[in-house]
Coordinates of C-alpha atoms and ligand atoms in Angstrom, one line a residue:
Chain F
X1 CA 23.6 11.6 16.7
X2 CA 24.7 9.2 19.5
X3 CA 20.9 7.7 19.8
X4 CA 21.0 6.6 16.1
X5 CA 23.3 3.8 16.3
X6 CA 20.5 1.6 18.0
X7 CA 17.7 2.0 15.8
X8 CA 19.8 1.7 12.6
X9 CA 20.4 -1.7 14.3
X10 CA 16.8 -2.9 14.3
X11 CA 16.2 -3.2 10.8
X12 CA 13.6 -4.0 8.6
X13 CA 10.9 -3.3 11.1
X14 CA 8.4 -1.1 9.1
X15 CA 6.0 -4.1 10.1
X16 CA 4.6 -4.6 13.2
X17 CA 6.5 -6.0 16.2
X18 CA 3.9 -8.6 16.3
X19 CA 5.3 -9.9 13.3
X20 CA 8.1 -12.0 14.4
X21 CA 6.2 -13.3 17.1
X22 CA 3.8 -14.4 15.0
X23 CA 6.2 -16.1 12.7
X24 CA 7.4 -17.8 15.7
X25 CA 4.6 -19.4 16.7
X26 CA 3.9 -20.3 13.1
X27 CA 6.8 -22.3 12.9
X28 CA 6.3 -24.0 16.3
X29 CA 2.9 -24.9 14.9
X30 CA 4.8 -26.6 12.0
X31 CA 7.0 -28.6 14.4
X32 CA 4.2 -29.6 16.6
X33 CA 2.2 -31.0 13.7
X34 CA 5.4 -32.6 12.2
X35 CA 6.0 -34.2 15.4
X36 CA 2.5 -35.4 16.2
X37 CA 2.3 -36.6 12.5
X38 CA 5.5 -38.6 13.1
X39 CA 4.0 -40.4 15.9
X40 CA 0.6 -41.3 14.1
X41 CA 2.2 -42.6 11.0
X42 CA 5.9 -43.9 10.8
X43 CA 5.5 -43.4 7.1
X44 CA 5.2 -39.7 7.5
X45 CA 8.6 -38.9 8.7
X46 CA 11.0 -40.2 5.4
X47 CA 12.5 -38.5 2.9
X48 CA 10.2 -39.7 0.3
X49 CA 7.3 -38.4 2.3
X50 CA 8.8 -35.1 2.6
X51 CA 9.8 -34.9 -1.4
X52 CA 5.9 -35.5 -1.3
X53 CA 5.1 -32.7 1.1
X54 CA 7.6 -30.4 -1.0
X55 CA 5.8 -31.3 -3.9
X56 CA 2.3 -30.8 -2.7
X57 CA 3.4 -27.7 -0.9
X58 CA 5.0 -25.9 -3.8
X59 CA 1.8 -25.6 -5.6
X60 CA 0.1 -23.7 -2.6
X61 CA 3.2 -22.1 -2.1
X62 CA 3.4 -20.5 -5.4
X63 CA -0.2 -19.5 -5.1
X64 CA 0.2 -18.2 -1.6
X65 CA 3.1 -15.5 -3.1
X66 CA 0.5 -13.7 -5.2
X67 CA -2.0 -14.3 -2.6
X68 CA 0.4 -12.0 0.0
X69 CA 0.6 -9.7 -2.1
X70 CA -3.0 -9.1 -3.0
X71 CA -3.9 -9.5 0.9
X72 CA -1.3 -6.9 1.7
X73 CA -3.2 -4.4 -0.7
X74 CA -6.2 -4.9 1.3
X75 CA -7.6 -7.6 -1.4
X76 CA -8.3 -11.0 -2.0
X77 CA -7.8 -13.4 -4.8
X78 CA -10.7 -16.1 -5.1
X79 CA -10.0 -16.8 -8.6
X80 CA -6.4 -18.7 -8.6
X81 CA -7.6 -22.0 -8.3
X82 CA -9.9 -21.7 -11.6
X83 CA -7.2 -20.1 -13.2
X84 CA -4.6 -22.4 -12.4
X85 CA -7.2 -24.9 -14.4
X86 CA -7.6 -22.7 -17.4
X87 CA -3.1 -22.0 -17.6
X88 CA -3.1 -25.5 -17.9
X89 CA -5.8 -26.1 -20.1
X90 CA -4.5 -23.5 -22.6
X91 CA -0.9 -25.0 -22.1
X92 CA -2.5 -28.4 -23.1
X93 CA -4.2 -27.5 -26.1
X94 CA -1.4 -25.5 -27.6
X95 CA 0.7 -28.5 -27.0
X96 CA -2.0 -30.7 -28.9
X97 CA -1.7 -28.7 -31.6
X98 CA 2.0 -28.9 -31.8
X99 CA 3.5 -26.2 -30.0
X100 CA 6.9 -27.3 -28.3
X101 CA 6.2 -27.8 -24.0
X102 CA 8.4 -24.5 -23.1
X103 CA 6.4 -21.7 -25.4
X104 CA 3.4 -23.7 -24.4
X105 CA 4.0 -23.6 -20.7
X106 CA 4.9 -20.0 -20.9
X107 CA 1.8 -19.1 -22.6
X108 CA -0.3 -21.1 -20.2
X109 CA 1.6 -18.6 -17.6
X110 CA 0.7 -15.7 -19.9
X111 CA -3.1 -16.6 -19.8
X112 CA -2.8 -16.4 -15.8
X113 CA -1.3 -13.0 -15.8
X114 CA -3.9 -12.0 -18.5
X115 CA -6.7 -13.3 -15.7
X116 CA -4.7 -11.6 -13.1
X117 CA -4.9 -8.2 -15.4
X118 CA -8.4 -8.3 -15.9
X119 CA -9.3 -9.3 -12.1
X120 CA -6.7 -5.9 -11.4
X121 CA -8.6 -3.8 -14.3
X122 CA -12.3 -4.5 -13.0
X123 CA -11.3 -3.6 -9.5
X124 CA -9.3 -0.4 -10.2
X125 CA -11.0 1.1 -12.8
X126 CA -14.9 -0.5 -12.3
X127 CA -14.4 -0.1 -8.8
X128 CA -16.0 -3.8 -8.1
X129 CA -15.0 -5.0 -4.8
X130 CA -12.0 -7.6 -4.9
X131 CA -14.3 -10.5 -3.2
X132 CA -16.9 -9.6 -6.1
X133 CA -14.3 -9.5 -8.9
X134 CA -12.6 -12.3 -8.6
X135 CA -15.4 -14.3 -7.5
X136 CA -16.6 -13.4 -11.1
X137 CA -13.3 -14.7 -12.3
X138 CA -13.3 -17.8 -10.4
X139 CA -16.4 -18.9 -12.7
X140 CA -15.2 -17.3 -16.2
X141 CA -11.8 -19.1 -16.1
X142 CA -13.4 -22.4 -14.9
X143 CA -16.2 -21.9 -17.6
X144 CA -13.7 -21.6 -20.1
X145 CA -11.2 -24.4 -19.0
X146 CA -14.2 -26.7 -19.0
X147 CA -15.7 -25.1 -22.1
X148 CA -12.4 -25.7 -24.0
X149 CA -12.0 -29.1 -23.2
X150 CA -15.5 -30.4 -23.1
X151 CA -14.5 -31.0 -19.4
X152 CA -12.3 -34.0 -20.5
X153 CA -8.9 -34.2 -19.5
X154 CA -5.8 -34.0 -22.0
X155 CA -3.6 -36.6 -21.8
X156 CA -0.8 -38.0 -23.9
X157 CA 1.3 -34.8 -23.8
X158 CA 4.5 -36.3 -23.7
X159 CA 7.2 -37.0 -21.7
X160 CA 8.9 -33.5 -21.6
X161 CA 5.3 -32.0 -20.4
X162 CA 6.0 -34.4 -17.1
X163 CA 9.7 -32.8 -16.4
X164 CA 9.0 -29.6 -14.5
X165 CA 6.6 -31.4 -12.3
X166 CA 8.5 -34.8 -11.7
X167 CA 12.0 -34.0 -12.0
X168 CA 14.7 -33.4 -10.0
X169 CA 17.9 -31.4 -9.4
X170 CA 21.1 -33.9 -8.9
X171 CA 19.1 -36.7 -8.9
X172 CA 21.4 -39.8 -8.8
X173 CA 20.2 -43.1 -10.2
X174 CA 22.5 -46.3 -10.5
X175 CA 21.7 -49.3 -12.5
X176 CA 22.0 -52.6 -10.5
X177 CA 23.3 -55.9 -11.5
X178 CA 19.7 -57.5 -11.5
X179 CA 19.1 -54.6 -14.0
X180 CA 16.8 -52.5 -11.8
X181 CA 17.7 -48.5 -11.3
X182 CA 18.4 -47.8 -7.5
X183 CA 18.0 -44.4 -6.5
X184 CA 20.7 -43.4 -4.8
X185 CA 19.8 -39.8 -4.1
X186 CA 16.2 -38.7 -5.1
X187 CA 17.3 -35.0 -5.9
X188 CA 15.6 -31.9 -5.4
X189 CA 12.6 -31.6 -6.8
X190 CA 12.1 -29.2 -9.6
X191 CA 9.1 -27.3 -8.1
X192 CA 10.5 -27.0 -4.8
X193 CA 13.4 -25.3 -6.6
X194 CA 10.7 -23.3 -8.5
X195 CA 9.1 -22.2 -5.4
X196 CA 12.2 -21.1 -3.8
X197 CA 13.1 -19.1 -6.6
X198 CA 9.8 -17.4 -6.7
X199 CA 9.7 -16.9 -2.9
X200 CA 13.0 -15.2 -3.2
X201 CA 12.0 -13.0 -6.0
X202 CA 8.5 -12.4 -4.4
X203 CA 10.4 -11.2 -1.1
X204 CA 12.9 -8.9 -3.2
X205 CA 9.7 -7.3 -4.7
X206 CA 7.9 -6.6 -1.5
X207 CA 10.7 -5.2 0.8
X208 CA 13.2 -4.0 -1.6
X209 CA 11.2 -2.8 -4.9
X210 CA 9.2 0.3 -5.1
X211 CA 6.4 -1.7 -6.4
X212 CA 6.2 -3.7 -3.0
X213 CA 6.4 -0.4 -0.6
X214 CA 3.2 0.7 -2.7
X215 CA 1.6 -2.5 -2.1
X216 CA 2.2 -2.1 1.7
X217 CA 1.3 2.0 1.5
X218 CA -1.8 0.9 -0.5
X219 CA -3.3 -1.7 1.7
X220 CA -2.3 0.3 4.6
X221 CA -4.3 3.5 3.8
X222 CA -5.4 3.6 0.2
X223 CA -6.2 7.2 0.7
X224 CA -2.8 8.6 1.9
X225 CA -1.2 6.7 -0.8
X226 CA -3.2 8.3 -3.4
X227 CA -2.4 11.7 -1.7
X228 CA 1.1 10.9 -1.4
X229 CA 1.3 10.4 -5.3
X230 CA 1.2 6.8 -5.5
X231 CA -0.4 5.0 -8.2
X232 CA -3.0 3.2 -6.4
X233 CA -4.8 1.6 -9.8
X234 CA -1.6 0.8 -11.2
X235 CA 0.1 -1.1 -8.0
X236 CA -3.5 -3.2 -7.8
X237 CA -3.6 -4.2 -11.3
X238 CA -0.1 -5.5 -10.8
X239 CA -0.4 -7.1 -7.8
X240 CA -3.6 -9.2 -9.1
X241 CA -1.4 -9.5 -12.5
X242 CA 1.4 -11.3 -10.1
X243 CA -0.8 -13.1 -8.4
X244 CA -2.6 -14.5 -12.2
X245 CA 0.9 -15.4 -13.2
X246 CA 1.8 -17.3 -10.3
X247 CA -1.5 -19.2 -10.5
X248 CA -0.4 -19.9 -13.8
X249 CA 2.8 -21.2 -13.1
X250 CA 1.1 -23.1 -10.3
X251 CA -1.0 -24.8 -12.9
X252 CA 2.1 -25.6 -15.3
X253 CA 3.8 -27.4 -12.0
X254 CA 0.7 -29.4 -11.0
X255 CA -0.5 -30.4 -14.4
X256 CA 3.0 -31.6 -15.1
X257 CA 3.3 -33.7 -12.4
X258 CA 0.0 -35.3 -13.5
X259 CA 1.3 -35.4 -17.0
X260 CA -2.2 -34.7 -17.8
X261 CA -4.5 -31.5 -18.0
X262 CA -7.3 -31.8 -15.6
X263 CA -9.8 -28.8 -16.5
X264 CA -11.5 -29.1 -13.2
X265 CA -8.1 -29.1 -11.0
X266 CA -7.5 -26.8 -8.4
X267 CA -11.0 -26.3 -7.1
X268 CA -10.8 -24.3 -3.7
X269 CA -7.2 -24.0 -3.8
X270 CA -7.7 -20.2 -3.4
X271 CA -8.8 -21.2 0.3
X272 CA -5.6 -23.2 1.1
X273 CA -3.7 -20.0 -0.7
X274 CA -5.4 -17.5 1.4
X275 CA -5.2 -19.7 4.8
X276 CA -1.3 -20.2 4.0
X277 CA -1.3 -16.2 3.7
X278 CA -3.5 -15.8 6.6
X279 CA -1.3 -18.3 9.0
X280 CA 1.8 -16.7 8.1
X281 CA 0.7 -13.2 9.2
X282 CA -0.8 -11.3 6.6
X283 CA -4.1 -9.4 7.5
X284 CA -6.9 -9.3 5.7
X285 CA -7.4 -5.7 6.4
X286 CA -4.4 -5.0 4.3
X287 CA -1.0 -3.0 5.3
X288 CA 0.6 -6.3 6.9
X289 CA 2.1 -9.7 5.6
X290 CA 5.3 -11.7 4.4
X291 CA 6.2 -13.6 1.9
X292 CA 8.4 -15.8 4.4
X293 CA 5.3 -16.1 7.1
X294 CA 3.1 -16.9 4.1
X295 CA 5.7 -20.1 3.1
X296 CA 5.7 -21.3 6.4
X297 CA 1.8 -21.1 6.2
X298 CA 2.0 -22.9 3.1
X299 CA 3.8 -25.6 4.6
X300 CA 1.3 -25.9 7.6
X301 CA -1.3 -26.8 5.4
X302 CA 0.9 -28.7 3.2
X303 CA 1.9 -31.0 6.2
X304 CA -1.4 -30.9 7.4
X305 CA -2.8 -32.5 4.3
X306 CA -0.3 -34.9 3.9
X307 CA -0.5 -36.1 7.4
X308 CA -4.0 -36.3 7.7
X309 CA -4.0 -38.3 4.7
X310 CA -1.4 -41.1 5.8
X311 CA -2.9 -41.2 8.9
X312 CA -6.0 -42.6 7.0
X313 CA -8.4 -39.5 7.4
X314 CA -11.1 -39.4 4.8
X315 CA -11.4 -36.4 2.5
X316 CA -14.5 -35.1 4.2
X317 CA -12.9 -34.8 7.7
X318 CA -9.9 -33.1 6.1
X319 CA -12.3 -30.2 4.5
X320 CA -13.7 -30.1 8.1
X321 CA -10.4 -29.8 9.6
X322 CA -8.8 -27.3 7.5
X323 CA -12.3 -25.3 7.4
X324 CA -11.7 -24.9 11.2
X325 CA -8.1 -24.0 10.6
X326 CA -9.0 -21.3 8.1
X327 CA -11.5 -19.9 10.5
X328 CA -9.0 -20.3 13.4
X329 CA -6.0 -18.2 11.6
X330 CA -8.8 -15.1 10.4
X331 CA -9.7 -15.4 14.4
X332 CA -6.1 -14.8 15.4
X333 CA -6.2 -12.2 12.9
X334 CA -8.9 -10.4 14.0
X335 CA -7.8 -10.6 17.6
X336 CA -4.4 -9.2 16.5
X337 CA -5.8 -6.1 14.9
X338 CA -7.5 -5.4 17.9
X339 CA -4.4 -5.0 19.8
Chain D
X1 CA 4.9 51.5 -5.9
X2 CA 7.7 50.2 -8.2
X3 CA 8.2 47.5 -6.1
X4 CA 4.6 46.2 -6.0
X5 CA 4.4 46.0 -9.4
X6 CA 7.3 43.5 -9.8
X7 CA 6.1 41.0 -7.5
X8 CA 2.0 41.7 -8.3
X9 CA 2.1 38.2 -10.2
X10 CA 0.6 35.8 -7.6
X11 CA 1.5 32.5 -6.9
X12 CA -1.8 31.1 -6.8
X13 CA -4.8 32.4 -7.8
X14 CA -8.4 30.6 -7.4
X15 CA -11.0 31.9 -9.1
X16 CA -15.0 31.1 -8.4
X17 CA -14.3 27.7 -7.2
X18 CA -17.6 25.6 -6.7
X19 CA -17.7 22.3 -5.4
X20 CA -21.2 20.3 -4.4
X21 CA -21.7 16.9 -2.9
X22 CA -25.1 16.2 -3.9
X23 CA -27.2 18.9 -2.2
X24 CA -24.2 19.7 -0.2
X25 CA -22.7 23.2 -1.2
X26 CA -19.1 22.8 0.3
X27 CA -17.7 25.8 -1.8
X28 CA -19.4 28.4 -3.7
X29 CA -18.0 30.6 -6.0
X30 CA -14.6 31.1 -3.6
X31 CA -11.8 33.6 -5.2
X32 CA -8.3 33.8 -3.5
X33 CA -4.7 34.8 -4.0
X34 CA -1.6 33.8 -2.5
X35 CA 1.7 35.7 -3.3
X36 CA 5.5 34.5 -2.7
X37 CA 6.5 34.9 0.7
X38 CA 2.9 35.4 2.6
X39 CA 0.9 33.5 4.8
X40 CA -2.9 33.5 4.4
X41 CA -4.8 32.3 6.8
X42 CA -8.1 30.4 5.8
X43 CA -10.8 30.5 8.6
X44 CA -14.2 29.4 9.3
X45 CA -16.8 27.2 11.2
X46 CA -16.5 23.4 11.2
X47 CA -17.5 22.4 7.7
X48 CA -17.6 25.9 6.4
X49 CA -15.7 24.0 3.3
X50 CA -12.1 24.8 4.1
X51 CA -10.8 21.9 3.6
X52 CA -12.5 21.4 0.3
X53 CA -11.3 24.5 -1.0
X54 CA -7.6 23.6 -0.4
X55 CA -8.0 20.1 -1.1
X56 CA -9.3 21.1 -4.8
X57 CA -5.7 23.4 -4.9
X58 CA -3.8 20.0 -3.8
X59 CA -5.1 18.2 -6.5
X60 CA -6.8 16.0 -4.0
X61 CA -10.1 16.8 -5.0
X62 CA -11.7 18.4 -8.3
X63 CA -13.8 21.1 -8.4
X64 CA -17.3 21.4 -9.9
X65 CA -16.1 24.6 -11.8
X66 CA -13.6 27.4 -11.1
X67 CA -10.1 28.4 -12.3
X68 CA -6.6 27.8 -11.0
X69 CA -3.8 29.6 -12.0
X70 CA -0.4 29.1 -10.8
X71 CA 2.4 31.7 -11.8
X72 CA -0.6 33.0 -13.9
X73 CA -0.9 30.2 -15.7
X74 CA -4.4 28.3 -15.8
X75 CA -3.6 24.6 -14.6
X76 CA -5.7 21.4 -14.3
X77 CA -4.9 19.7 -11.2
X78 CA -6.3 16.2 -11.8
X79 CA -4.1 14.5 -9.0
X80 CA -2.0 15.2 -6.5
X81 CA 1.1 14.6 -8.7
X82 CA -0.1 17.4 -11.0
X83 CA 0.2 19.7 -7.9
X84 CA 3.3 18.5 -6.7
X85 CA 4.7 19.4 -10.2
X86 CA 3.7 23.0 -9.6
X87 CA 5.9 23.0 -6.0
X88 CA 2.5 22.6 -4.0
X89 CA 2.8 20.5 -1.1
X90 CA 0.2 19.8 1.5
X91 CA -0.5 18.9 5.1
X92 CA -3.5 17.2 5.1
X93 CA -6.0 17.8 7.9
X94 CA -5.9 13.7 8.2
X95 CA -2.1 13.8 8.1
X96 CA -2.7 11.1 5.2
X97 CA 0.2 8.4 7.1
X98 CA 0.1 4.6 6.3
X99 CA -0.3 3.3 9.7
X100 CA 1.7 0.2 9.3
X101 CA 4.9 2.0 7.8
X102 CA 7.6 3.8 9.6
X103 CA 8.3 7.2 9.6
X104 CA 10.6 7.3 6.6
X105 CA 8.5 5.2 4.7
X106 CA 6.0 7.7 4.9
X107 CA 7.8 10.8 4.4
X108 CA 9.1 9.2 1.4
X109 CA 5.8 7.7 0.3
X110 CA 5.1 7.7 -3.6
X111 CA 8.5 9.4 -4.1
X112 CA 10.8 6.5 -2.3
X113 CA 14.7 7.2 -3.0
X114 CA 16.0 4.5 -4.8
X115 CA 19.8 2.9 -5.3
X116 CA 21.6 2.9 -8.6
X117 CA 20.1 -0.3 -9.1
X118 CA 16.9 0.8 -8.4
X119 CA 16.3 -0.8 -5.4
X120 CA 14.7 1.1 -2.3
X121 CA 17.5 3.1 -0.4
X122 CA 16.1 2.4 3.0
X123 CA 19.2 3.8 4.8
X124 CA 19.3 7.2 2.9
X125 CA 15.7 7.7 3.6
X126 CA 16.3 6.7 6.8
X127 CA 19.2 9.5 7.5
X128 CA 17.2 12.4 5.7
X129 CA 14.1 11.2 7.4
X130 CA 15.5 11.6 10.6
X131 CA 17.1 14.9 9.8
X132 CA 14.0 16.5 8.5
X133 CA 12.0 15.5 11.4
X134 CA 14.6 16.1 14.2
X135 CA 14.5 19.6 12.8
X136 CA 10.8 19.6 13.9
X137 CA 11.4 17.6 17.1
X138 CA 14.7 16.7 18.5
X139 CA 13.0 14.6 20.8
X140 CA 12.0 12.1 18.3
X141 CA 13.1 8.6 18.9
X142 CA 11.4 5.8 17.5
X143 CA 11.5 6.3 13.8
X144 CA 11.4 3.0 12.8
X145 CA 8.2 2.2 14.5
X146 CA 5.1 1.7 12.4
X147 CA 3.5 5.4 12.8
X148 CA 0.4 3.8 14.0
X149 CA 2.4 3.6 17.2
X150 CA 3.2 7.4 17.5
X151 CA 1.3 10.0 19.3
X152 CA -1.0 12.3 17.4
X153 CA 1.8 15.0 18.0
X154 CA 4.7 12.8 16.6
X155 CA 2.6 11.7 13.7
X156 CA 1.5 15.4 12.9
X157 CA 5.4 16.3 12.6
X158 CA 6.2 13.3 10.4
X159 CA 3.2 14.8 8.0
X160 CA 4.9 18.4 8.4
X161 CA 8.2 17.3 7.8
X162 CA 7.2 15.2 4.4
X163 CA 5.5 18.8 3.1
X164 CA 8.6 20.5 3.7
X165 CA 11.3 18.2 2.8
X166 CA 10.7 18.4 -0.9
X167 CA 11.1 22.2 -0.9
X168 CA 7.3 23.4 -1.6
X169 CA 6.8 26.8 -3.1
X170 CA 3.6 26.9 -2.3
X171 CA 2.6 25.4 1.4
X172 CA -1.1 24.3 2.3
X173 CA -1.3 23.8 6.0
X174 CA -4.5 22.3 7.1
X175 CA -4.6 22.5 11.0
X176 CA -1.1 21.6 11.3
X177 CA -0.8 22.3 14.9
X178 CA -4.3 20.7 16.2
X179 CA -2.5 17.7 18.1
X180 CA 0.9 19.6 19.1
X181 CA 2.0 20.4 22.3
X182 CA 3.1 23.9 23.2
X183 CA 6.7 23.9 22.4
X184 CA 6.2 21.7 19.0
X185 CA 3.6 24.4 18.2
X186 CA 6.4 27.1 18.7
X187 CA 8.5 25.2 16.5
X188 CA 5.9 25.2 13.8
X189 CA 5.2 29.1 14.0
X190 CA 9.4 29.7 13.7
X191 CA 9.5 27.0 10.8
X192 CA 6.6 29.0 9.0
X193 CA 8.3 32.6 9.5
X194 CA 11.7 30.7 8.1
X195 CA 9.9 29.2 5.1
X196 CA 8.0 32.8 4.3
X197 CA 11.4 34.4 4.6
X198 CA 12.2 32.0 2.1
X199 CA 9.8 33.1 -0.3
X200 CA 7.4 30.4 0.1
X201 CA 3.5 31.3 0.2
X202 CA 1.7 29.5 2.6
X203 CA -2.1 29.0 3.1
X204 CA -2.8 28.3 6.6
X205 CA -5.8 26.8 8.1
X206 CA -6.2 27.4 12.0
X207 CA -8.9 27.6 14.3
X208 CA -6.2 29.4 16.7
X209 CA -6.8 32.9 16.6
X210 CA -3.6 33.4 18.8
X211 CA -1.4 31.7 15.9
X212 CA -3.5 33.7 13.0
X213 CA -2.6 36.9 14.0
X214 CA 0.7 35.8 15.0
X215 CA 1.8 34.5 11.8
X216 CA -0.6 35.6 8.7
X217 CA -0.3 38.3 6.7
X218 CA -3.8 38.3 5.6
X219 CA -6.9 36.0 6.5
X220 CA -9.5 34.7 4.2
X221 CA -12.6 33.9 6.2
X222 CA -15.1 31.3 4.7
X223 CA -19.0 30.5 5.9
X224 CA -21.1 28.1 4.8
X225 CA -19.0 27.5 1.6
X226 CA -18.6 31.1 0.6
X227 CA -15.8 33.9 1.2
X228 CA -17.4 36.4 3.6
X229 CA -14.2 38.2 3.5
X230 CA -10.6 38.5 3.0
X231 CA -8.8 41.4 4.6
X232 CA -5.1 42.2 5.4
X233 CA -4.4 41.5 8.9
X234 CA -3.9 44.8 10.1
X235 CA -7.2 45.9 9.2
X236 CA -9.1 43.3 11.5
X237 CA -9.2 42.5 15.2
X238 CA -10.1 39.3 16.9
X239 CA -13.4 40.4 17.3
X240 CA -14.3 41.1 13.6
X241 CA -12.9 37.5 12.7
X242 CA -15.0 35.8 15.4
X243 CA -17.8 37.8 14.1
X244 CA -17.1 36.9 10.3
X245 CA -16.7 33.2 11.4
X246 CA -20.1 32.9 13.1
X247 CA -22.3 35.2 11.6
X248 CA -20.7 35.7 8.4
X249 CA -20.6 39.6 8.4
X250 CA -18.5 42.2 9.9
X251 CA -19.7 43.9 13.3
X252 CA -22.0 46.8 12.1
X253 CA -19.3 49.3 13.9
X254 CA -16.7 48.2 11.7
X255 CA -14.4 50.3 10.0
X256 CA -10.8 49.4 8.2
X257 CA -8.4 49.7 11.2
X258 CA -5.7 50.7 9.4
X259 CA -2.3 49.4 9.9
X260 CA 0.7 50.9 8.3
X261 CA -0.1 52.9 5.1
Ligands
ATP1 N1 -15.8 13.8 0.4 C1 -16.9 14.5 0.6 N2 -18.1 13.9 0.9 C2 -19.8 14.6 0.9 N3 -19.0 15.8 1.7 C3 -18.1 16.3 2.0 C4 -17.2 15.4 1.6 N4 -16.0 16.4 1.8 C5 -16.6 17.6 2.7 N5 -17.7 17.4 2.4 C6 -18.6 18.5 3.2 O1 -18.6 19.2 2.7 C7 -18.5 20.5 4.0 C8 -17.3 21.3 4.1 O2 -16.2 20.7 4.6 P1 -14.6 20.8 5.0 O3 -14.0 19.5 5.0 O4 -14.1 21.7 3.7 O5 -15.0 21.7 6.0 P2 -13.9 22.2 7.1 O6 -14.0 24.0 6.9 O7 -12.6 22.0 6.4 O8 -14.2 22.1 8.3 P3 -13.5 22.0 9.6 O9 -12.8 22.6 10.4 O10 -13.8 21.0 10.7 O11 -11.9 21.1 9.3 C9 -19.2 19.8 4.9 O12 -20.4 20.1 5.2 C10 -18.8 18.7 4.9 O13 -19.5 17.5 5.0
MG2 MG1 -11.2 21.1 7.5

């Protein structure tokens, strides 16, 4: 039993050793980006812009948590951008017919979960590949969102609707003598807090619960998982439902920040979420991935977008750059798998 | 004689099992039984249908027709979980391991140990797995490595440890020693004898004649999906068995070799 001690010291190591190396290089990339952008635009490295990045990243980050779970099962979820919009539309419409904000938002999140559940059922029971199933849901959810609203935004949703996206904890504002408010401490934005809470929950689910272990088992070797008594279908259905619910939450945050429901919001957000997960070390082959990695990935995407904006890069050039980053990240993933 | 009446209830009876894949007849009307405390060897050439027959018993595959009885009760194995409820554990030829997970995670896959709060009890799973695995291979060190990085023999040891950890009544071993070195093979042979003496019924698929004659009480030979012969081990020799495996018939000169009796 003498050799037992060193083994137990190396904890939480059922993921490949490359994972920590990968995370380290992702953090380094993030720092390099921040450093570079601080030079190109002086307004980048400021508290206010930091908060903006945090806000922008919270949406990608929320999507990336669910996406990571789905990717670890060996699947993919292309529908989160559309689900986000549909969830927002449901919340907006129910507020318009008189529902208070909180239950309306809960209904929005539930809508997201329901869409994810349908994804899971189609994939597990109808045996449609995740790519096709969620591509279908991408069109269906977007179609419903546009149909319900006639493609028009829903505005005048009231101040309470904007709290989640624009409010902050510990915000300190002082009235000045000249009658203008002065922000002493901008506070911690609610979306950032929400992201943190969800990330910790996601980490707990993946690393500490049977559900998470089954997600890894299914993605690593589906047949082995089935033979070992893992309920493969149920695991997949719950993974997609979680992803859908998180897309719903992301939708609430985004629409609340705009204080308007835009049925055509969130187009191609799934690609940002997938990129965040893959940059963070998740493998599209399944069986590998982590929430912490995906959060770093989300911040890399968020900083990249924000920095390019600040530097005055056009939206078209941004698309090109993000496209290259996604291909690069998947390429690295492949090289990693070969070793 | 009285003794044999009392133990005459077989643990497992498989009756007229048929399994086809499109035009391929993998298993064609095979019947077999297994008693408590005996080892039955399942032999046959590659593709004879041995694994299919055993996968049907372990719930991993559904037969087209036929009946399975466990302790005399007709059962319907819809899934590996069903089989486990009857105490059937299987070491699959493919090992059925999740490459990205470590040995304890694989050993407890689908049956994870949990703490009071329902969280995974990784600590206990590690210590239990360490104990179970070291019984088979005392030199096993890298328990926390993903099993993808382990040797074929180490992977096989994990698969074996998983099957015996949960106290099977019926054990199916599909070529359990294919990747093992001589000392591990000997360890598994000892293990089989020990389990048999504890009253466990074992189906052993093997291509190794030496092992078969050493360990089995009875053998069943499959050829092109059919059961071409089931004998007590004393009644046949290696040449008889080889003839059955290759040609599907006994040598013309065969008569029961007659061990005891
Ligand atoms: N999932 C499957 N789909 C189609 N055909 C299959 C499947 N599994 C097995 N077969 C076929 O059934 C036949 C029996 O296969 P089986 O695996 O039972 O052979 P085996 O006796 O275990 O051989 P080996 O000694 O090589 O392990 C083979 O012809 C095989 O090709
Ligand atoms: Mg076989």
